[in-house]
Structure formats: structure tokens, C-alpha cells
PDB file of C-alpha atoms in Angstrom:
ATOM      1  CA  MET A   1     -45.403 142.060 204.054  1.00 95.00           C
ATOM      2  CA  TYR A   2     -42.470 144.252 205.075  1.00 98.00           C
ATOM      3  CA  ASP A   3     -42.435 147.942 205.808  1.00 98.00           C
ATOM      4  CA  VAL A   4     -39.136 148.204 203.923  1.00 98.00           C
ATOM      5  CA  VAL A   5     -37.006 145.896 201.782  1.00 98.00           C
ATOM      6  CA  VAL A   6     -33.379 146.912 201.267  1.00 98.00           C
ATOM      7  CA  ILE A   7     -31.674 145.651 198.113  1.00 98.00           C
ATOM      8  CA  GLY A   8     -27.970 145.103 198.779  1.00 97.00           C
ATOM      9  CA  ALA A   9     -25.899 144.269 201.866  1.00 97.00           C
ATOM     10  CA  GLY A  10     -22.883 146.466 201.187  1.00 95.00           C
ATOM     11  CA  GLN A  11     -22.039 149.581 203.202  1.00 95.00           C
ATOM     12  CA  ALA A  12     -25.158 151.538 202.191  1.00 96.00           C
ATOM     13  CA  GLY A  13     -27.486 148.577 202.696  1.00 97.00           C
ATOM     14  CA  LEU A  14     -26.017 147.716 206.091  1.00 98.00           C
ATOM     15  CA  ALA A  15     -26.134 151.324 207.301  1.00 98.00           C
ATOM     16  CA  THR A  16     -29.764 151.460 206.167  1.00 98.00           C
ATOM     17  CA  ALA A  17     -30.473 148.198 208.019  1.00 98.00           C
ATOM     18  CA  TYR A  18     -28.989 149.760 211.159  1.00 98.00           C
ATOM     19  CA  ALA A  19     -31.345 152.757 210.886  1.00 98.00           C
ATOM     20  CA  LEU A  20     -34.325 150.504 210.185  1.00 98.00           C
ATOM     21  CA  LYS A  21     -33.492 148.319 213.185  1.00 97.00           C
ATOM     22  CA  GLN A  22     -33.501 151.450 215.362  1.00 96.00           C
ATOM     23  CA  SER A  23     -36.857 152.533 213.894  1.00 97.00           C
ATOM     24  CA  GLY A  24     -38.736 149.379 214.825  1.00 93.00           C
ATOM     25  CA  LEU A  25     -40.041 148.920 211.278  1.00 97.00           C
ATOM     26  CA  ARG A  26     -40.376 145.411 209.847  1.00 98.00           C
ATOM     27  CA  TYR A  27     -37.628 145.131 207.238  1.00 98.00           C
ATOM     28  CA  LEU A  28     -35.561 142.675 205.222  1.00 98.00           C
ATOM     29  CA  VAL A  29     -32.267 142.961 203.340  1.00 98.00           C
ATOM     30  CA  LEU A  30     -31.948 141.040 200.060  1.00 98.00           C
ATOM     31  CA  GLU A  31     -28.355 140.342 198.986  1.00 97.00           C
ATOM     32  CA  ALA A  32     -27.454 138.910 195.575  1.00 95.00           C
ATOM     33  CA  THR A  33     -24.342 137.103 196.837  1.00 94.00           C
ATOM     34  CA  GLU A  34     -23.575 134.793 199.745  1.00 95.00           C
ATOM     35  CA  ARG A  35     -21.854 137.499 201.842  1.00 95.00           C
ATOM     36  CA  ALA A  36     -22.695 140.749 203.598  1.00 96.00           C
ATOM     37  CA  ALA A  37     -19.829 142.617 201.965  1.00 95.00           C
ATOM     38  CA  GLY A  38     -21.295 144.286 198.898  1.00 91.00           C
ATOM     39  CA  SER A  39     -18.875 144.537 195.997  1.00 90.00           C
ATOM     40  CA  TRP A  40     -15.774 144.553 198.213  1.00 91.00           C
ATOM     41  CA  PRO A  41     -14.818 140.904 197.458  1.00 92.00           C
ATOM     42  CA  SER A  42     -14.700 141.821 193.740  1.00 89.00           C
ATOM     43  CA  TYR A  43     -12.504 144.913 194.065  1.00 89.00           C
ATOM     44  CA  TYR A  44      -8.812 144.907 193.211  1.00 88.00           C
ATOM     45  CA  ASP A  45      -6.563 143.297 195.797  1.00 89.00           C
ATOM     46  CA  SER A  46      -4.521 146.382 196.737  1.00 88.00           C
ATOM     47  CA  LEU A  47      -7.539 148.588 197.465  1.00 90.00           C
ATOM     48  CA  THR A  48      -7.540 150.418 200.769  1.00 91.00           C
ATOM     49  CA  LEU A  49     -10.109 152.795 202.161  1.00 91.00           C
ATOM     50  CA  PHE A  50      -9.569 156.400 201.174  1.00 90.00           C
ATOM     51  CA  SER A  51      -9.978 157.684 204.726  1.00 93.00           C
ATOM     52  CA  PRO A  52      -8.699 156.476 208.098  1.00 96.00           C
ATOM     53  CA  ALA A  53     -10.622 153.862 210.077  1.00 96.00           C
ATOM     54  CA  ARG A  54     -11.841 156.485 212.577  1.00 96.00           C
ATOM     55  CA  TYR A  55     -13.884 158.150 209.808  1.00 95.00           C
ATOM     56  CA  SER A  56     -14.860 155.047 207.874  1.00 94.00           C
ATOM     57  CA  HIS A  57     -16.937 152.898 210.188  1.00 95.00           C
ATOM     58  CA  LEU A  58     -20.664 152.369 209.910  1.00 96.00           C
ATOM     59  CA  PRO A  59     -23.067 153.581 212.626  1.00 97.00           C
ATOM     60  CA  GLY A  60     -22.874 151.827 215.962  1.00 96.00           C
ATOM     61  CA  LEU A  61     -19.660 149.828 215.496  1.00 97.00           C
ATOM     62  CA  PRO A  62     -16.196 151.306 214.950  1.00 96.00           C
ATOM     63  CA  PHE A  63     -13.375 149.495 213.195  1.00 95.00           C
ATOM     64  CA  SER A  64     -11.147 147.715 215.684  1.00 93.00           C
ATOM     65  CA  GLY A  65      -7.435 148.436 215.929  1.00 93.00           C
ATOM     66  CA  ASP A  66      -5.454 151.516 214.971  1.00 96.00           C
ATOM     67  CA  GLN A  67      -7.937 154.235 214.082  1.00 96.00           C
ATOM     68  CA  ASP A  68      -5.346 156.131 211.991  1.00 97.00           C
ATOM     69  CA  ARG A  69      -4.738 153.266 209.543  1.00 96.00           C
ATOM     70  CA  TYR A  70      -6.398 152.978 206.132  1.00 95.00           C
ATOM     71  CA  PRO A  71      -8.109 149.565 206.231  1.00 96.00           C
ATOM     72  CA  SER A  72      -7.354 147.142 203.415  1.00 95.00           C
ATOM     73  CA  ARG A  73      -9.919 145.463 201.169  1.00 94.00           C
ATOM     74  CA  GLY A  74      -9.733 142.304 203.298  1.00 95.00           C
ATOM     75  CA  GLU A  75     -10.220 144.238 206.527  1.00 97.00           C
ATOM     76  CA  VAL A  76     -13.286 145.983 205.091  1.00 96.00           C
ATOM     77  CA  ILE A  77     -14.805 142.658 204.021  1.00 97.00           C
ATOM     78  CA  THR A  78     -14.219 141.218 207.507  1.00 97.00           C
ATOM     79  CA  TYR A  79     -15.641 144.360 209.112  1.00 97.00           C
ATOM     80  CA  LEU A  80     -18.806 144.386 206.973  1.00 97.00           C
ATOM     81  CA  GLU A  81     -19.521 140.719 207.648  1.00 98.00           C
ATOM     82  CA  ALA A  82     -18.907 141.204 211.378  1.00 98.00           C
ATOM     83  CA  TYR A  83     -21.142 144.300 211.344  1.00 98.00           C
ATOM     84  CA  ALA A  84     -24.046 142.339 209.840  1.00 98.00           C
ATOM     85  CA  GLN A  85     -23.563 139.534 212.377  1.00 98.00           C
ATOM     86  CA  HIS A  86     -23.142 141.897 215.328  1.00 98.00           C
ATOM     87  CA  PHE A  87     -26.530 143.503 214.702  1.00 98.00           C
ATOM     88  CA  ALA A  88     -28.165 140.270 213.458  1.00 97.00           C
ATOM     89  CA  PHE A  89     -29.785 141.984 210.492  1.00 98.00           C
ATOM     90  CA  PRO A  90     -32.407 139.920 208.667  1.00 98.00           C
ATOM     91  CA  ILE A  91     -30.504 139.258 205.434  1.00 98.00           C
ATOM     92  CA  THR A  92     -31.594 136.800 202.781  1.00 97.00           C
ATOM     93  CA  PHE A  93     -28.488 135.816 200.804  1.00 97.00           C
ATOM     94  CA  ASN A  94     -28.306 134.612 197.184  1.00 97.00           C
ATOM     95  CA  SER A  95     -31.442 136.608 196.402  1.00 97.00           C
ATOM     96  CA  ARG A  96     -30.719 138.792 193.372  1.00 96.00           C
ATOM     97  CA  VAL A  97     -33.695 141.046 192.660  1.00 97.00           C
ATOM     98  CA  THR A  98     -34.593 140.956 188.976  1.00 96.00           C
ATOM     99  CA  LYS A  99     -37.914 142.745 188.947  1.00 96.00           C
ATOM    100  CA  ILE A 100     -39.873 145.251 190.998  1.00 97.00           C
ATOM    101  CA  GLU A 101     -43.541 145.739 190.278  1.00 96.00           C
ATOM    102  CA  ARG A 102     -46.320 147.756 191.846  1.00 95.00           C
ATOM    103  CA  GLU A 103     -49.046 145.752 193.518  1.00 92.00           C
ATOM    104  CA  GLY A 104     -51.710 148.207 194.540  1.00 92.00           C
ATOM    105  CA  GLY A 105     -49.948 150.721 196.790  1.00 93.00           C
ATOM    106  CA  ASP A 106     -47.137 148.292 197.624  1.00 97.00           C
ATOM    107  CA  PHE A 107     -44.126 146.854 195.826  1.00 98.00           C
ATOM    108  CA  CYS A 108     -43.513 143.256 194.822  1.00 98.00           C
ATOM    109  CA  LEU A 109     -39.851 142.291 194.471  1.00 98.00           C
ATOM    110  CA  VAL A 110     -39.062 139.156 192.467  1.00 98.00           C
ATOM    111  CA  THR A 111     -35.679 137.390 192.644  1.00 97.00           C
ATOM    112  CA  GLU A 112     -33.834 135.179 190.157  1.00 96.00           C
ATOM    113  CA  LYS A 113     -35.201 132.176 192.080  1.00 96.00           C
ATOM    114  CA  GLN A 114     -38.721 133.557 191.647  1.00 96.00           C
ATOM    115  CA  GLU A 115     -39.020 134.427 195.339  1.00 96.00           C
ATOM    116  CA  ARG A 116     -41.565 137.191 195.923  1.00 97.00           C
ATOM    117  CA  PHE A 117     -41.381 139.811 198.668  1.00 98.00           C
ATOM    118  CA  LEU A 118     -43.991 142.483 199.364  1.00 98.00           C
ATOM    119  CA  ALA A 119     -43.009 145.845 200.835  1.00 98.00           C
ATOM    120  CA  ARG A 120     -44.468 149.276 201.417  1.00 98.00           C
ATOM    121  CA  ALA A 121     -41.109 150.893 200.556  1.00 98.00           C
ATOM    122  CA  ILE A 122     -37.820 149.878 198.916  1.00 98.00           C
ATOM    123  CA  VAL A 123     -34.271 151.125 199.391  1.00 97.00           C
ATOM    124  CA  VAL A 124     -32.016 150.262 196.452  1.00 96.00           C
ATOM    125  CA  ALA A 125     -28.484 150.069 197.863  1.00 95.00           C
ATOM    126  CA  SER A 126     -26.935 147.899 195.180  1.00 89.00           C
ATOM    127  CA  GLY A 127     -24.328 150.413 193.977  1.00 79.00           C
ATOM    128  CA  PRO A 128     -22.937 150.972 190.465  1.00 74.00           C
ATOM    129  CA  PHE A 129     -20.045 148.468 190.542  1.00 71.00           C
ATOM    130  CA  ASN A 130     -21.860 145.782 188.551  1.00 74.00           C
ATOM    131  CA  GLN A 131     -22.528 148.181 185.677  1.00 76.00           C
ATOM    132  CA  PRO A 132     -19.129 149.625 184.760  1.00 78.00           C
ATOM    133  CA  ASN A 133     -19.025 152.516 182.325  1.00 79.00           C
ATOM    134  CA  ILE A 134     -16.180 153.332 179.981  1.00 79.00           C
ATOM    135  CA  PRO A 135     -16.987 156.682 178.391  1.00 81.00           C
ATOM    136  CA  ALA A 136     -16.536 157.237 174.666  1.00 83.00           C
ATOM    137  CA  LEU A 137     -13.248 159.148 174.672  1.00 83.00           C
ATOM    138  CA  ASN A 138     -11.629 160.676 171.605  1.00 87.00           C
ATOM    139  CA  GLY A 139      -9.012 158.258 170.273  1.00 85.00           C
ATOM    140  CA  LEU A 140     -10.115 155.288 172.367  1.00 81.00           C
ATOM    141  CA  THR A 141     -11.313 153.310 169.324  1.00 83.00           C
ATOM    142  CA  GLU A 142      -7.854 153.697 167.723  1.00 84.00           C
ATOM    143  CA  PHE A 143      -6.011 152.601 170.873  1.00 81.00           C
ATOM    144  CA  THR A 144      -4.531 149.146 170.215  1.00 80.00           C
ATOM    145  CA  GLY A 145      -3.677 148.280 173.802  1.00 78.00           C
ATOM    146  CA  GLN A 146      -5.868 146.649 176.402  1.00 77.00           C
ATOM    147  CA  THR A 147      -8.612 148.760 177.942  1.00 78.00           C
ATOM    148  CA  LEU A 148      -9.702 147.841 181.468  1.00 78.00           C
ATOM    149  CA  HIS A 149     -12.313 149.341 183.723  1.00 79.00           C
ATOM    150  CA  SER A 150     -11.303 149.400 187.399  1.00 80.00           C
ATOM    151  CA  SER A 151     -13.903 146.658 187.988  1.00 80.00           C
ATOM    152  CA  GLU A 152     -11.804 144.323 185.805  1.00 81.00           C
ATOM    153  CA  TYR A 153      -8.460 145.161 187.400  1.00 81.00           C
ATOM    154  CA  ARG A 154      -7.215 142.779 190.130  1.00 84.00           C
ATOM    155  CA  HIS A 155      -3.390 142.805 190.510  1.00 84.00           C
ATOM    156  CA  PRO A 156      -0.432 144.959 189.399  1.00 83.00           C
ATOM    157  CA  ALA A 157       1.087 141.800 187.865  1.00 85.00           C
ATOM    158  CA  ASP A 158      -1.786 141.721 185.377  1.00 81.00           C
ATOM    159  CA  ILE A 159      -0.435 144.841 183.668  1.00 82.00           C
ATOM    160  CA  ARG A 160       3.284 144.526 184.432  1.00 85.00           C
ATOM    161  CA  GLY A 161       5.406 145.645 181.492  1.00 85.00           C
ATOM    162  CA  ALA A 162       2.491 147.283 179.711  1.00 80.00           C
ATOM    163  CA  ARG A 163       2.206 150.954 178.906  1.00 75.00           C
ATOM    164  CA  VAL A 164      -0.577 152.174 181.146  1.00 74.00           C
ATOM    165  CA  ALA A 165      -2.681 155.288 181.091  1.00 71.00           C
ATOM    166  CA  VAL A 166      -5.021 155.660 184.033  1.00 74.00           C
ATOM    167  CA  ILE A 167      -7.977 157.833 183.090  1.00 75.00           C
ATOM    168  CA  GLY A 168      -9.894 159.619 185.774  1.00 74.00           C
ATOM    169  CA  ALA A 169      -9.105 161.343 189.012  1.00 70.00           C
ATOM    170  CA  GLY A 170     -11.302 159.336 191.362  1.00 75.00           C
ATOM    171  CA  ASN A 171      -9.900 157.478 194.324  1.00 76.00           C
ATOM    172  CA  SER A 172      -9.642 154.148 192.484  1.00 78.00           C
ATOM    173  CA  ALA A 173      -7.767 155.731 189.592  1.00 76.00           C
ATOM    174  CA  VAL A 174      -5.319 157.369 191.988  1.00 76.00           C
ATOM    175  CA  GLN A 175      -4.687 154.096 193.852  1.00 79.00           C
ATOM    176  CA  ILE A 176      -4.305 152.022 190.688  1.00 77.00           C
TER     177      ILE A 176
END
């Protein structure tokens, strides 16, 4: 039985683990993949953070190096993995949660491998990246070109020579 189970070992899950470690509660982080890097390994190759390193680190451990730079995707992955190791968070990898049920006043989390974890509280820090949404836009069904969500985009070469319309004003849309 855990006081808290955190689902996801990306930025939000790792920052939560840091706070839980400070609290003295008995906790566990369940991560669907084999790395403490969240969705960062799946993001497009040219992604950089949208703010300088000095403002982008997680609690208790700053980014190394030039604090005015905008860390790259690879640097963020390295940082997140090092962060998890530095604080020795209890992370169970390759444990994708597929079901959460109430068991009395507690929660029972069940993974794809049928592992069961009991907890008094749950923090879901899995993020929206694995459930991309392309809104129904006027004219989109008549568009004959390729439609990609940012989660499917990897390299500029993938769309070289194509007519491209980037929809949205979020940070990913601006970078792409």
C-alpha cells in the first residue's frame, strides 16, 4: 500500500516525485515506457524548450551549462533521466496503467501486465501527448494534402517541397 502513486515519469511526474520525497510519504511512480523522460523521446527532433535553461529546470536540480540557452530535445531527455537518477525516485518502468478502480477508500491501479498497486491517492501526470486532437476545421475534409498533428511530425525533410499550413499559435506550431 502506497500513500501516493504517480502515473507518468515526465516533467510533471518527476516534479511530483520530488515533492513527495520531501514529504516523507510512501510513494511510487509508474512509467509506461523504459525511460524517465515522459514524451520527450517522441517529440520532433528540432524541438527546443520555449524558455531558457535558468527558468526550465525542475525543483532541486538546475540544468548544467549555459543558463541562457534553450535546451534541445536531447538535452531535456538527458536532464530528465539524470534528475530521476540523482534523486533515486522509486520508478517502476514498463508499467502502463490501464485501469483504476476504487477498493474501499483506496485506489487499485492495474497495469497492462496485470500488476496491481494499492494507493490512498493518485496523481495522473501522463500528459496529453498520446491522445492528439485535430479539431474539425471548416474545409479540412476537402483538403487533399497530408494532415499531420505535431505528434506525428519528426523532421523538416518529411515535408520538404510540400505546401504547408501550420495551424495553431502554440509553441510547437511556432517552432515547426
